[in-house]
């Protein structure tokens, strides 16, 4: 009992401590208190550390980051002291970028997140369903009417108690499923079928029939949910006994006997992987001991490729528990002996990335249009149809607003009529014409009813977003923090420009002093004076090397044999080349080469080379002028750091800094 009480107290303390950690103040800068949550957010964001926690860092690393963040806050506070928050340029930049940040954040949180969360929730389940499809011909209204009537008949029979499978056989137009009672063989999960069908199916429990006929552009659907299972990923291996190139009754008997003997060996303790390597006829997996090398889902296939397994194999794999080995599972390839090696739960982070890509590719644009339209209407956006009709009649609906004088036939009386309203503000036809001609986003608007209505909404879109995003700061603390960081970044840039970048001047005396103390680091590269005979084939290269070994002149052979463009007349001579900058010289080994030495043949890009080394110039210390381009940036860094240090020291006199060592010790110890 005492042990249990101690454990409960420990668990309770851990929970309380975890909740309290974010509020712990690690440092103070002036009147600002810097807590753990603030530092952790900055650490994760600025250093791309992901889930790594500050409390798990070594002591020195934690203190380094605390000091780095303190310096950042000191510079921001000085920028505030300088009055940059009231600077008109800062205010304009902040407002402009707030709009962009707000729109992106708004759609992410208000539109995408709920939709993606719904798909992710559905992806916890694999489902199988049956359906009846009655297609319609959109070009023939009488056929469409007949299709609707036929769908009604089928639904009435189902509601009257006739078996769904029987109705599917009678009414469904899908030849692949009607004979199986409408049953779809494969499993599906969220994001794998048309959304209206998915919405309907995930509202059902197994055995239920969706009460309404679903109409799509293709036809009328009647749906039944057959099965719903927790989605799982299985890792499997197999031994295949069979061949797609040879399959007859005699082979079938032979495969059957061989599979039986392998199963007997496995039951006697034989190693599955070794049997697969020796006996499996699947060339793609046998070397891996029969392993497929990746996890598999019934509804989405292999994790990497997305490829599906044959249905009978899939059923065999998922009928097993981890570590179990199947009997013979037959497919068109032969007899399989399957082992289910392991299972794993779904990785929500991986799923999230995949689903987000899928959503943005398939649904986002349509959802965004509908979303914007619904928001606009919620703020009073209305198009007056009677005026819209008159407007459409006065323009050429085959053209767009790119046409010359597209509005020439719109009379003054119509121009003064109110075409639409938004947030109690009225817009005339003339207002529309003005915007259509001036706003780049409206260039090329189709002069149809639909085109003009969409353009009306685009005219007020900026106002819609300004209203819709006005409360994001208070609704989402992370957005308020994002804006604060962005604003701090703007004023920090101005302060750093004033205190450091505008004041930095290149100090040539400091540069010379720096070079004097570090010049041993600045060395010239190896330089090699060489000639080359370049040929395209190994045979030519070997023949030339043999001739050279027998005393032939390198220059003479280079003059007639080298195939590098422009080098025959030079007898292959490159002259003195930098061993790091010249691509051909880079190929020559600079270790222990000597003058007069012949190297090769060496394989080079597009051929083979034989080199003769005329001279090697060893590295030496560069002169100040030669090293200047390397020294100058380092001297500039020194100057900037000195200016930055003076700046920070001056700010610290106004805004005192305090690091709470006891709090940091407590965090590290826990």
XYZ file of C-alpha atoms in Angstrom:
670
model
C 0.000 0.000 0.000
C 2.840 2.389 0.836
C 4.567 1.604 -2.468
C 1.337 2.248 -4.390
C 0.792 5.555 -2.567
C 4.382 6.596 -3.331
C 3.862 5.791 -7.000
C 0.638 7.773 -7.162
C 2.298 10.749 -5.467
C 5.203 10.549 -7.911
C 2.882 10.424 -10.915
C 0.875 13.301 -9.536
C 3.982 15.397 -8.970
C 5.240 14.673 -12.503
C 1.946 15.819 -13.980
C 1.891 19.006 -11.911
C 5.525 19.706 -12.780
C 4.859 19.232 -16.497
C 1.992 21.713 -16.358
C 4.067 24.179 -14.338
C 7.202 23.963 -16.498
C 6.047 26.334 -19.235
C 5.453 29.126 -16.711
C 8.873 28.927 -15.065
C 10.825 32.166 -15.568
C 14.403 31.448 -16.631
C 15.505 35.036 -17.204
C 14.413 38.657 -16.970
C 15.308 41.451 -19.393
C 14.203 44.831 -18.119
C 10.513 44.401 -17.292
C 10.160 41.307 -19.496
C 9.991 37.877 -17.923
C 11.196 35.091 -20.240
C 9.520 31.786 -19.401
C 10.262 28.253 -20.519
C 7.426 28.120 -23.052
C 8.678 31.274 -24.784
C 12.233 29.952 -24.974
C 11.120 26.504 -26.133
C 9.071 27.988 -28.981
C 12.038 30.107 -30.103
C 14.397 27.134 -29.838
C 12.166 24.835 -31.894
C 11.443 27.462 -34.538
C 14.760 29.203 -35.076
C 17.033 26.181 -34.894
C 14.671 23.697 -36.587
C 14.967 21.360 -33.627
C 11.499 19.878 -33.951
C 10.362 18.148 -30.745
C 13.717 18.440 -28.928
C 13.236 19.979 -25.497
C 15.427 22.622 -23.864
C 15.257 20.770 -20.562
C 17.059 17.815 -22.155
C 20.033 19.887 -23.326
C 23.443 19.819 -21.631
C 23.847 22.666 -19.140
C 26.286 24.662 -21.309
C 24.038 24.384 -24.379
C 21.006 25.562 -22.431
C 22.868 28.573 -21.052
C 24.185 29.405 -24.527
C 20.661 29.532 -25.895
C 19.329 31.539 -22.939
C 22.053 34.150 -23.515
C 21.397 34.171 -27.246
C 17.712 34.844 -26.630
C 18.477 37.524 -24.021
C 20.594 39.387 -26.589
C 17.749 39.162 -29.074
C 15.293 40.651 -26.579
C 17.751 43.428 -25.619
C 17.997 44.499 -29.254
C 14.202 44.437 -29.661
C 13.730 46.530 -26.508
C 16.219 49.081 -27.796
C 14.337 49.216 -31.100
C 11.140 49.950 -29.142
C 12.969 52.633 -27.150
C 14.017 54.225 -30.436
C 10.331 54.596 -31.355
C 10.357 52.278 -34.348
C 6.911 50.898 -33.476
C 5.513 54.302 -34.473
C 7.608 54.539 -37.647
C 5.292 54.906 -40.663
C 7.395 52.527 -42.799
C 7.306 49.879 -40.050
C 3.535 50.266 -39.640
C 2.971 49.943 -43.405
C 5.199 46.854 -43.660
C 3.519 45.274 -40.648
C 0.005 45.857 -42.032
C 0.893 44.536 -45.465
C 2.479 41.395 -44.134
C -0.194 40.880 -41.481
C -2.685 40.501 -44.324
C -0.602 37.789 -45.965
C 0.074 35.991 -42.689
C -3.552 36.265 -41.617
C -4.957 34.856 -44.857
C -2.562 31.917 -44.810
C -3.204 31.217 -41.108
C -6.960 31.675 -41.565
C -7.274 29.090 -44.323
C -4.913 26.734 -42.503
C -6.909 26.814 -39.251
C -10.461 27.490 -40.380
C -10.611 25.487 -43.593
C -7.790 22.990 -43.972
C -7.319 21.782 -40.391
C -10.955 20.709 -39.804
C -11.083 18.969 -43.189
C -7.726 17.217 -42.697
C -8.640 16.238 -39.122
C -11.834 14.651 -40.445
C -9.930 12.604 -43.029
C -7.372 11.579 -40.388
C -10.146 10.490 -38.048
C -11.678 8.399 -40.821
C -8.261 6.944 -41.620
C -8.343 5.154 -38.308
C -10.764 2.766 -40.015
C -10.787 0.487 -43.049
C -14.196 -0.055 -44.567
C -15.764 -2.256 -47.235
C -18.992 -1.381 -48.924
C -21.481 -2.446 -51.567
C -23.156 -0.133 -54.034
C -25.684 0.096 -56.802
C -24.859 2.503 -59.626
C -27.366 3.694 -62.177
C -25.611 5.982 -64.684
C -27.234 8.963 -66.341
C -26.587 10.522 -69.724
C -26.232 14.260 -69.108
C -26.788 14.975 -72.820
C -30.208 13.262 -72.834
C -32.660 14.613 -70.284
C -35.145 11.813 -70.934
C -32.459 9.203 -70.143
C -31.515 11.107 -66.995
C -35.148 11.082 -65.915
C -35.363 7.341 -66.568
C -32.172 6.754 -64.539
C -33.592 8.710 -61.605
C -36.821 6.716 -61.817
C -34.879 3.445 -61.890
C -32.841 4.483 -58.830
C -36.080 5.314 -56.983
C -37.451 1.862 -57.828
C -34.319 0.158 -56.523
C -34.369 2.149 -53.281
C -38.060 1.407 -52.694
C -37.394 -2.324 -53.039
C -34.539 -2.144 -50.524
C -36.655 -0.176 -48.061
C -39.429 -2.730 -48.545
C -37.056 -5.445 -47.317
C -35.650 -6.914 -50.542
C -32.045 -8.047 -50.073
C -29.516 -5.409 -51.172
C -27.504 -7.997 -53.121
C -30.569 -9.078 -55.110
C -31.429 -5.477 -55.963
C -27.812 -4.856 -57.018
C -27.907 -7.832 -59.392
C -31.110 -6.503 -60.927
C -30.364 -2.777 -61.127
C -26.629 -1.998 -60.862
C -24.827 -1.116 -64.100
C -21.355 -2.048 -62.834
C -20.474 -5.415 -64.403
C -17.596 -5.948 -61.950
C -19.730 -5.810 -58.808
C -23.349 -6.525 -59.721
C -22.818 -10.292 -59.703
C -21.317 -10.053 -56.194
C -24.325 -8.149 -54.900
C -22.611 -4.790 -55.385
C -19.750 -5.760 -53.068
C -16.444 -3.947 -53.613
C -13.612 -6.402 -53.045
C -11.022 -3.997 -51.661
C -10.977 -1.931 -48.476
C -10.936 1.860 -48.563
C -10.176 4.568 -46.030
C -10.456 8.356 -45.741
C -9.524 10.277 -48.892
C -9.719 7.260 -51.194
C -13.087 7.743 -52.926
C -15.331 10.613 -54.031
C -16.139 12.771 -51.052
C -19.976 12.552 -51.237
C -19.697 8.750 -51.154
C -17.123 8.826 -48.363
C -19.265 11.208 -46.277
C -22.239 8.886 -46.633
C -20.349 5.669 -45.884
C -18.597 7.002 -42.780
C -21.962 8.043 -41.362
C -23.085 4.393 -41.311
C -22.521 1.366 -39.131
C -21.845 -2.071 -40.684
C -24.999 -3.500 -42.222
C -26.682 -0.104 -42.628
C -27.848 1.320 -45.954
C -27.575 5.044 -46.624
C -31.174 6.295 -46.566
C -30.866 8.664 -49.539
C -29.940 8.193 -53.177
C -26.695 10.041 -53.918
C -26.626 11.903 -57.212
C -23.260 12.610 -58.876
C -22.336 13.779 -62.358
C -21.873 10.149 -63.324
C -25.083 8.728 -61.935
C -27.155 7.679 -58.936
C -25.619 5.674 -56.079
C -27.222 3.527 -53.397
C -24.721 2.580 -50.685
C -24.400 -0.088 -48.011
C -21.611 -0.284 -45.419
C -20.561 -3.931 -45.112
C -17.526 -3.918 -42.822
C -15.598 -1.478 -40.621
C -12.289 -2.452 -39.003
C -9.541 -0.642 -37.139
C -6.894 0.266 -39.696
C -3.602 -1.530 -39.159
C -0.261 -1.899 -40.884
C 1.296 -5.322 -41.303
C 4.881 -6.255 -42.150
C 5.057 -9.585 -43.971
C 7.290 -12.108 -45.686
C 6.450 -14.952 -48.028
C 7.786 -17.954 -49.886
C 6.370 -18.312 -53.397
C 6.167 -21.735 -54.974
C 5.202 -21.199 -58.589
C 5.928 -19.404 -61.833
C 3.775 -17.179 -64.030
C 5.487 -18.600 -67.122
C 4.415 -22.166 -66.392
C 1.001 -22.942 -64.980
C -0.930 -26.134 -65.709
C -2.494 -29.003 -63.791
C 0.793 -30.901 -63.532
C 2.561 -27.783 -62.246
C -0.239 -27.183 -59.756
C 0.235 -30.632 -58.249
C 4.014 -30.113 -58.096
C 3.655 -26.693 -56.455
C 1.176 -28.124 -53.968
C 3.548 -30.901 -52.898
C 6.559 -28.609 -52.624
C 4.587 -26.097 -50.541
C 3.466 -28.921 -48.226
C 7.065 -30.048 -47.729
C 8.189 -26.481 -46.938
C 5.361 -26.075 -44.411
C 6.466 -29.319 -42.765
C 10.016 -28.011 -42.510
C 8.771 -24.765 -40.972
C 6.640 -26.686 -38.472
C 9.788 -28.605 -37.534
C 11.628 -25.374 -36.740
C 13.344 -24.562 -40.041
C 14.363 -20.927 -40.552
C 11.762 -19.097 -42.667
C 14.216 -16.574 -44.146
C 16.701 -19.289 -45.144
C 13.975 -21.373 -46.829
C 12.818 -18.262 -48.699
C 16.359 -17.522 -49.928
C 16.783 -21.099 -51.209
C 13.305 -22.053 -52.418
C 11.187 -18.952 -53.133
C 10.381 -18.208 -56.774
C 9.835 -14.498 -56.055
C 13.096 -12.968 -57.276
C 12.253 -9.549 -55.806
C 12.035 -10.765 -52.183
C 13.963 -14.042 -51.853
C 17.331 -12.383 -51.163
C 15.692 -10.519 -48.260
C 14.484 -13.759 -46.729
C 11.062 -13.300 -48.355
C 10.486 -9.913 -46.709
C 8.549 -7.229 -48.591
C 10.674 -4.585 -46.871
C 7.844 -2.236 -45.895
C 4.540 -2.110 -44.053
C 1.261 -2.743 -45.833
C -2.258 -1.379 -45.323
C -5.384 -3.014 -46.730
C -6.777 0.336 -47.794
C -3.670 2.160 -49.030
C -1.229 -0.564 -50.081
C 2.487 -0.552 -49.333
C 3.597 2.553 -47.473
C 6.299 3.608 -49.939
C 4.885 2.612 -53.315
C 1.140 2.447 -52.608
C 0.987 -0.808 -54.612
C -1.757 -3.279 -53.586
C -1.425 -6.998 -52.966
C -3.680 -9.541 -54.623
C -6.887 -9.935 -52.607
C -6.340 -13.572 -51.591
C -2.776 -12.796 -50.453
C -3.958 -9.736 -48.529
C -6.678 -11.776 -46.795
C -4.093 -14.420 -45.913
C -1.707 -11.842 -44.424
C -4.341 -10.123 -42.287
C -5.802 -13.407 -41.056
C -2.520 -13.996 -39.192
C -1.245 -12.727 -35.861
C 2.307 -11.413 -35.512
C 4.787 -14.291 -35.826
C 2.228 -16.703 -37.306
C 2.821 -18.577 -40.574
C -0.021 -19.409 -42.947
C -0.837 -22.558 -44.798
C -0.930 -22.452 -48.609
C -2.442 -19.283 -50.036
C -3.092 -19.581 -53.765
C -2.903 -16.715 -56.250
C -2.395 -16.574 -59.998
C 1.370 -16.716 -59.293
C 1.301 -19.974 -57.378
C 1.233 -21.094 -53.756
C 2.372 -18.636 -51.090
C 3.458 -19.398 -47.544
C 3.020 -16.138 -45.637
C 4.485 -15.001 -42.348
C 3.150 -11.913 -40.591
C 6.301 -10.503 -39.041
C 4.962 -7.497 -37.136
C 2.274 -4.847 -36.926
C 2.347 -1.177 -36.035
C -0.039 1.606 -35.248
C -0.421 4.462 -37.679
C 2.048 7.337 -37.433
C -0.224 10.380 -37.305
C 2.588 12.703 -38.393
C 3.267 10.646 -41.520
C -0.454 10.372 -42.192
C -0.866 14.115 -41.700
C 1.745 14.940 -44.334
C 0.215 12.524 -46.831
C -3.356 13.655 -46.181
C -2.416 17.335 -46.395
C -0.850 16.789 -49.822
C -3.887 14.802 -50.944
C -6.316 17.412 -49.644
C -4.500 20.323 -51.277
C -4.276 18.438 -54.577
C -7.877 17.239 -54.777
C -10.185 19.288 -52.573
C -8.582 22.550 -51.476
C -9.327 24.815 -54.439
C -13.021 23.876 -54.613
C -13.405 24.077 -50.832
C -11.675 27.445 -50.772
C -14.042 28.911 -53.363
C -17.074 27.616 -51.481
C -15.616 28.808 -48.166
C -14.921 32.337 -49.430
C -18.380 32.500 -50.944
C -20.048 31.439 -47.693
C -18.024 33.971 -45.667
C -18.883 36.724 -48.138
C -22.587 35.936 -47.876
C -22.345 35.913 -44.076
C -21.180 39.549 -44.291
C -24.087 40.513 -46.522
C -22.692 39.924 -50.019
C -25.629 39.808 -52.441
C -25.816 40.111 -56.233
C -29.077 41.618 -57.548
C -30.237 39.167 -60.205
C -32.515 41.564 -62.105
C -29.661 44.032 -62.699
C -27.249 41.166 -63.409
C -29.623 39.879 -66.103
C -29.793 43.319 -67.750
C -26.009 43.623 -67.558
C -25.440 40.213 -69.183
C -27.876 41.113 -72.003
C -25.908 44.279 -72.773
C -22.516 42.558 -73.263
C -21.189 39.824 -75.535
C -21.185 36.685 -73.373
C -18.725 35.017 -75.761
C -16.030 37.542 -74.771
C -14.137 38.611 -71.655
C -13.141 41.894 -70.046
C -9.920 41.740 -72.082
C -11.887 42.702 -75.186
C -11.634 46.250 -76.516
C -14.676 48.339 -75.473
C -16.320 45.271 -73.999
C -18.674 47.589 -72.059
C -19.544 49.865 -75.016
C -23.225 48.822 -75.118
C -23.833 49.365 -71.389
C -25.956 52.527 -71.229
C -25.721 55.189 -68.527
C -29.025 54.205 -66.959
C -27.795 50.626 -66.414
C -24.393 51.843 -65.191
C -26.088 53.690 -62.341
C -28.064 50.647 -61.179
C -26.953 48.742 -58.087
C -25.386 45.414 -59.103
C -24.401 44.029 -55.693
C -23.938 44.920 -52.042
C -21.544 44.004 -49.265
C -21.576 44.966 -45.589
C -24.354 47.514 -46.250
C -22.315 49.134 -49.038
C -23.845 49.244 -52.529
C -21.868 48.788 -55.777
C -23.199 49.918 -59.157
C -22.610 48.411 -62.586
C -20.275 51.346 -63.214
C -18.283 50.380 -60.085
C -17.961 46.889 -61.524
C -16.765 48.193 -64.904
C -14.168 50.419 -63.211
C -12.792 47.523 -61.141
C -12.856 45.091 -64.075
C -10.712 47.492 -66.123
C -8.282 48.443 -63.319
C -7.927 45.358 -61.118
C -5.366 42.880 -62.571
C -7.145 40.013 -60.809
C -10.274 40.676 -62.863
C -8.588 40.838 -66.253
C -10.055 38.204 -68.542
C -13.290 37.789 -66.572
C -15.837 35.857 -68.688
C -18.874 38.047 -69.424
C -21.325 35.358 -68.344
C -23.633 35.342 -65.334
C -21.273 33.033 -63.430
C -18.160 34.983 -64.467
C -19.594 38.343 -63.427
C -20.861 36.978 -60.081
C -17.418 35.575 -59.249
C -15.821 38.899 -60.238
C -18.241 40.793 -57.956
C -17.091 38.666 -55.059
C -13.418 39.195 -55.936
C -13.946 42.956 -55.792
C -14.813 42.755 -52.109
C -12.507 39.832 -51.253
C -9.871 41.973 -49.482
C -12.546 43.533 -47.276
C -13.978 40.077 -46.549
C -10.616 38.779 -45.353
C -9.929 41.874 -43.295
C -13.211 41.365 -41.446
C -12.864 37.585 -41.180
C -9.313 37.743 -39.805
C -9.765 40.738 -37.492
C -10.105 38.568 -34.377
C -7.431 35.974 -35.170
C -5.044 37.547 -32.633
C -7.429 37.006 -29.725
C -8.796 33.688 -31.006
C -5.417 32.038 -31.602
C -2.560 32.879 -29.191
C -0.076 31.276 -31.596
C -1.108 33.766 -34.293
C -0.682 36.664 -31.877
C 2.792 35.305 -31.036
C 3.567 34.970 -34.756
C 2.605 38.590 -35.403
C 4.619 39.747 -32.401
C 7.682 37.885 -33.646
C 7.210 39.340 -37.110
C 6.829 42.881 -35.768
C 9.891 42.397 -33.558
C 11.784 41.219 -36.625
C 10.938 44.390 -38.564
C 12.051 46.792 -35.837
C 15.085 44.659 -34.988
C 16.236 44.929 -38.611
C 16.012 48.716 -38.453
C 17.852 48.893 -35.127
C 20.610 46.523 -36.291
C 20.988 48.541 -39.474
C 21.442 51.744 -37.453
C 23.736 50.330 -34.777
C 25.868 47.902 -36.774
C 25.631 47.854 -40.544
C 25.652 51.611 -41.109
C 28.561 52.060 -38.659
C 30.820 49.328 -39.929
C 33.791 50.657 -41.847
C 36.530 48.489 -43.228
C 39.649 48.903 -41.113
C 42.652 48.108 -43.322
C 45.043 48.350 -40.342
C 42.979 45.766 -38.439
C 42.896 43.592 -41.582
C 46.705 43.715 -41.906
C 47.122 42.922 -38.195
C 44.683 40.011 -38.496
C 46.532 38.657 -41.539
C 49.906 38.957 -39.768
C 48.627 36.808 -36.893
C 46.857 34.200 -39.030
C 48.708 34.192 -42.368
C 49.890 30.609 -41.947
C 46.279 29.585 -42.620
C 46.204 31.276 -46.023
C 48.118 29.124 -48.488
C 48.140 28.977 -52.257
C 46.980 25.740 -53.885
C 49.239 23.225 -55.555
C 50.053 24.307 -59.091
C 50.935 21.797 -61.764
C 52.459 22.367 -65.180
C 51.397 19.318 -67.227
C 50.582 17.918 -70.654
C 47.823 15.428 -71.463
C 46.999 12.859 -74.121
C 43.240 12.330 -74.010
C 41.570 9.436 -75.905
C 38.118 7.871 -75.907
C 38.856 4.160 -75.487
C 40.835 1.976 -73.113
C 42.586 0.295 -76.039
C 43.901 3.592 -77.442
C 45.081 4.649 -73.961
C 46.900 1.355 -73.372
C 48.513 1.455 -76.822
C 49.813 4.991 -76.189
C 51.141 4.053 -72.742
C 52.943 1.076 -74.275
C 54.515 3.364 -76.905
C 55.660 5.783 -74.209
C 57.175 2.936 -72.205
C 59.087 1.961 -75.332
C 60.605 5.443 -75.622
C 58.147 7.328 -77.857
C 58.046 11.136 -77.470
C 55.125 12.376 -75.332
C 54.931 15.635 -77.320
C 54.893 13.819 -80.665
C 52.146 11.428 -79.584
C 50.101 14.253 -78.025
C 50.321 16.225 -81.286
C 48.636 13.445 -83.301
C 46.711 11.411 -80.707
C 45.062 13.680 -78.111
C 41.374 14.171 -78.771
C 40.722 17.080 -76.439
C 39.535 19.972 -78.601
C 42.172 22.665 -79.199
C 45.098 20.781 -77.632
C 46.750 18.968 -80.563
C 48.424 22.148 -81.728
C 49.598 22.704 -78.137
C 51.029 19.141 -77.998
C 48.660 18.536 -75.079
C 50.309 21.254 -72.952
C 48.062 22.890 -70.348
C 50.740 25.011 -68.690
C 50.713 25.921 -64.976
C 47.261 25.135 -63.535
C 45.706 25.466 -60.074
C 45.176 21.914 -58.829
C 41.874 22.828 -57.167
C 40.367 25.119 -59.792
C 41.224 23.401 -63.060
C 39.018 20.339 -63.626
C 41.687 18.388 -65.480
C 44.376 19.264 -62.936
C 42.062 18.051 -60.156
C 42.369 14.523 -61.555
C 46.136 14.456 -61.085
C 47.210 13.138 -57.703
C 49.276 15.860 -55.977
C 50.725 13.456 -53.432
C 54.307 12.439 -54.213
C 54.218 13.449 -57.875
C 57.514 14.549 -59.379
C 58.681 16.454 -62.421
C 59.006 14.297 -65.526
C 56.616 11.654 -64.115
C 54.017 10.107 -66.445
C 50.624 9.150 -64.910
C 47.981 6.995 -66.453
C 45.998 5.866 -68.156
C 43.424 7.417 -65.786
C 39.690 7.275 -66.491
C 38.388 10.798 -66.917
C 34.989 12.201 -67.934
C 34.100 10.766 -71.387
C 37.469 9.046 -71.879
C 40.984 8.241 -70.626
C 43.996 10.487 -69.963
C 47.761 10.056 -69.750
C 49.570 12.932 -68.036
C 53.158 14.148 -68.086
C 54.189 16.340 -65.141
C 56.575 19.160 -66.118
C 56.624 21.114 -62.884
C 55.000 21.107 -59.435
C 54.745 24.341 -57.444
C 54.263 23.623 -53.739
C 51.783 25.688 -51.653
C 53.170 28.843 -50.030
C 51.823 31.554 -47.690
C 49.754 34.052 -49.628
C 50.677 37.732 -49.646
C 48.254 40.123 -47.966
C 46.876 41.183 -51.341
C 46.394 37.558 -52.423
C 44.630 36.679 -49.150
C 42.543 39.868 -49.014
C 39.319 38.346 -50.361
C 39.444 35.701 -47.605
C 40.614 38.013 -44.816
C 38.158 40.858 -45.491
C 34.919 38.978 -44.526
C 36.507 37.778 -41.271
C 37.634 41.290 -40.387
C 34.123 42.572 -41.179
C 32.702 39.941 -38.827
C 35.094 41.071 -36.080
C 34.060 44.710 -36.607
C 30.355 43.822 -36.582
C 30.707 41.736 -33.423
C 32.535 44.593 -31.696
C 29.800 47.045 -32.672
C 27.112 44.594 -31.591
C 28.814 44.012 -28.228
C 29.081 47.755 -27.567
C 25.432 48.139 -28.500
C 24.301 45.353 -26.167
C 26.409 46.654 -23.279
C 24.822 50.072 -23.702
C 21.297 48.596 -23.745
C 22.037 46.513 -20.624
C 22.658 49.741 -18.713
C 19.025 50.657 -19.339
C 17.451 47.177 -19.277
C 18.996 45.033 -16.552
C 19.501 41.334 -17.278
C 18.936 38.612 -14.729
C 19.362 34.860 -15.284
C 17.526 32.722 -12.728
C 20.168 30.053 -12.165
C 18.143 28.274 -9.467
C 15.231 27.782 -11.886
C 17.534 26.483 -14.609
C 19.137 24.055 -12.130
C 15.692 22.839 -11.085
C 14.652 22.263 -14.713
C 17.832 20.374 -15.548
C 17.605 18.215 -12.438
C 14.027 17.181 -13.185
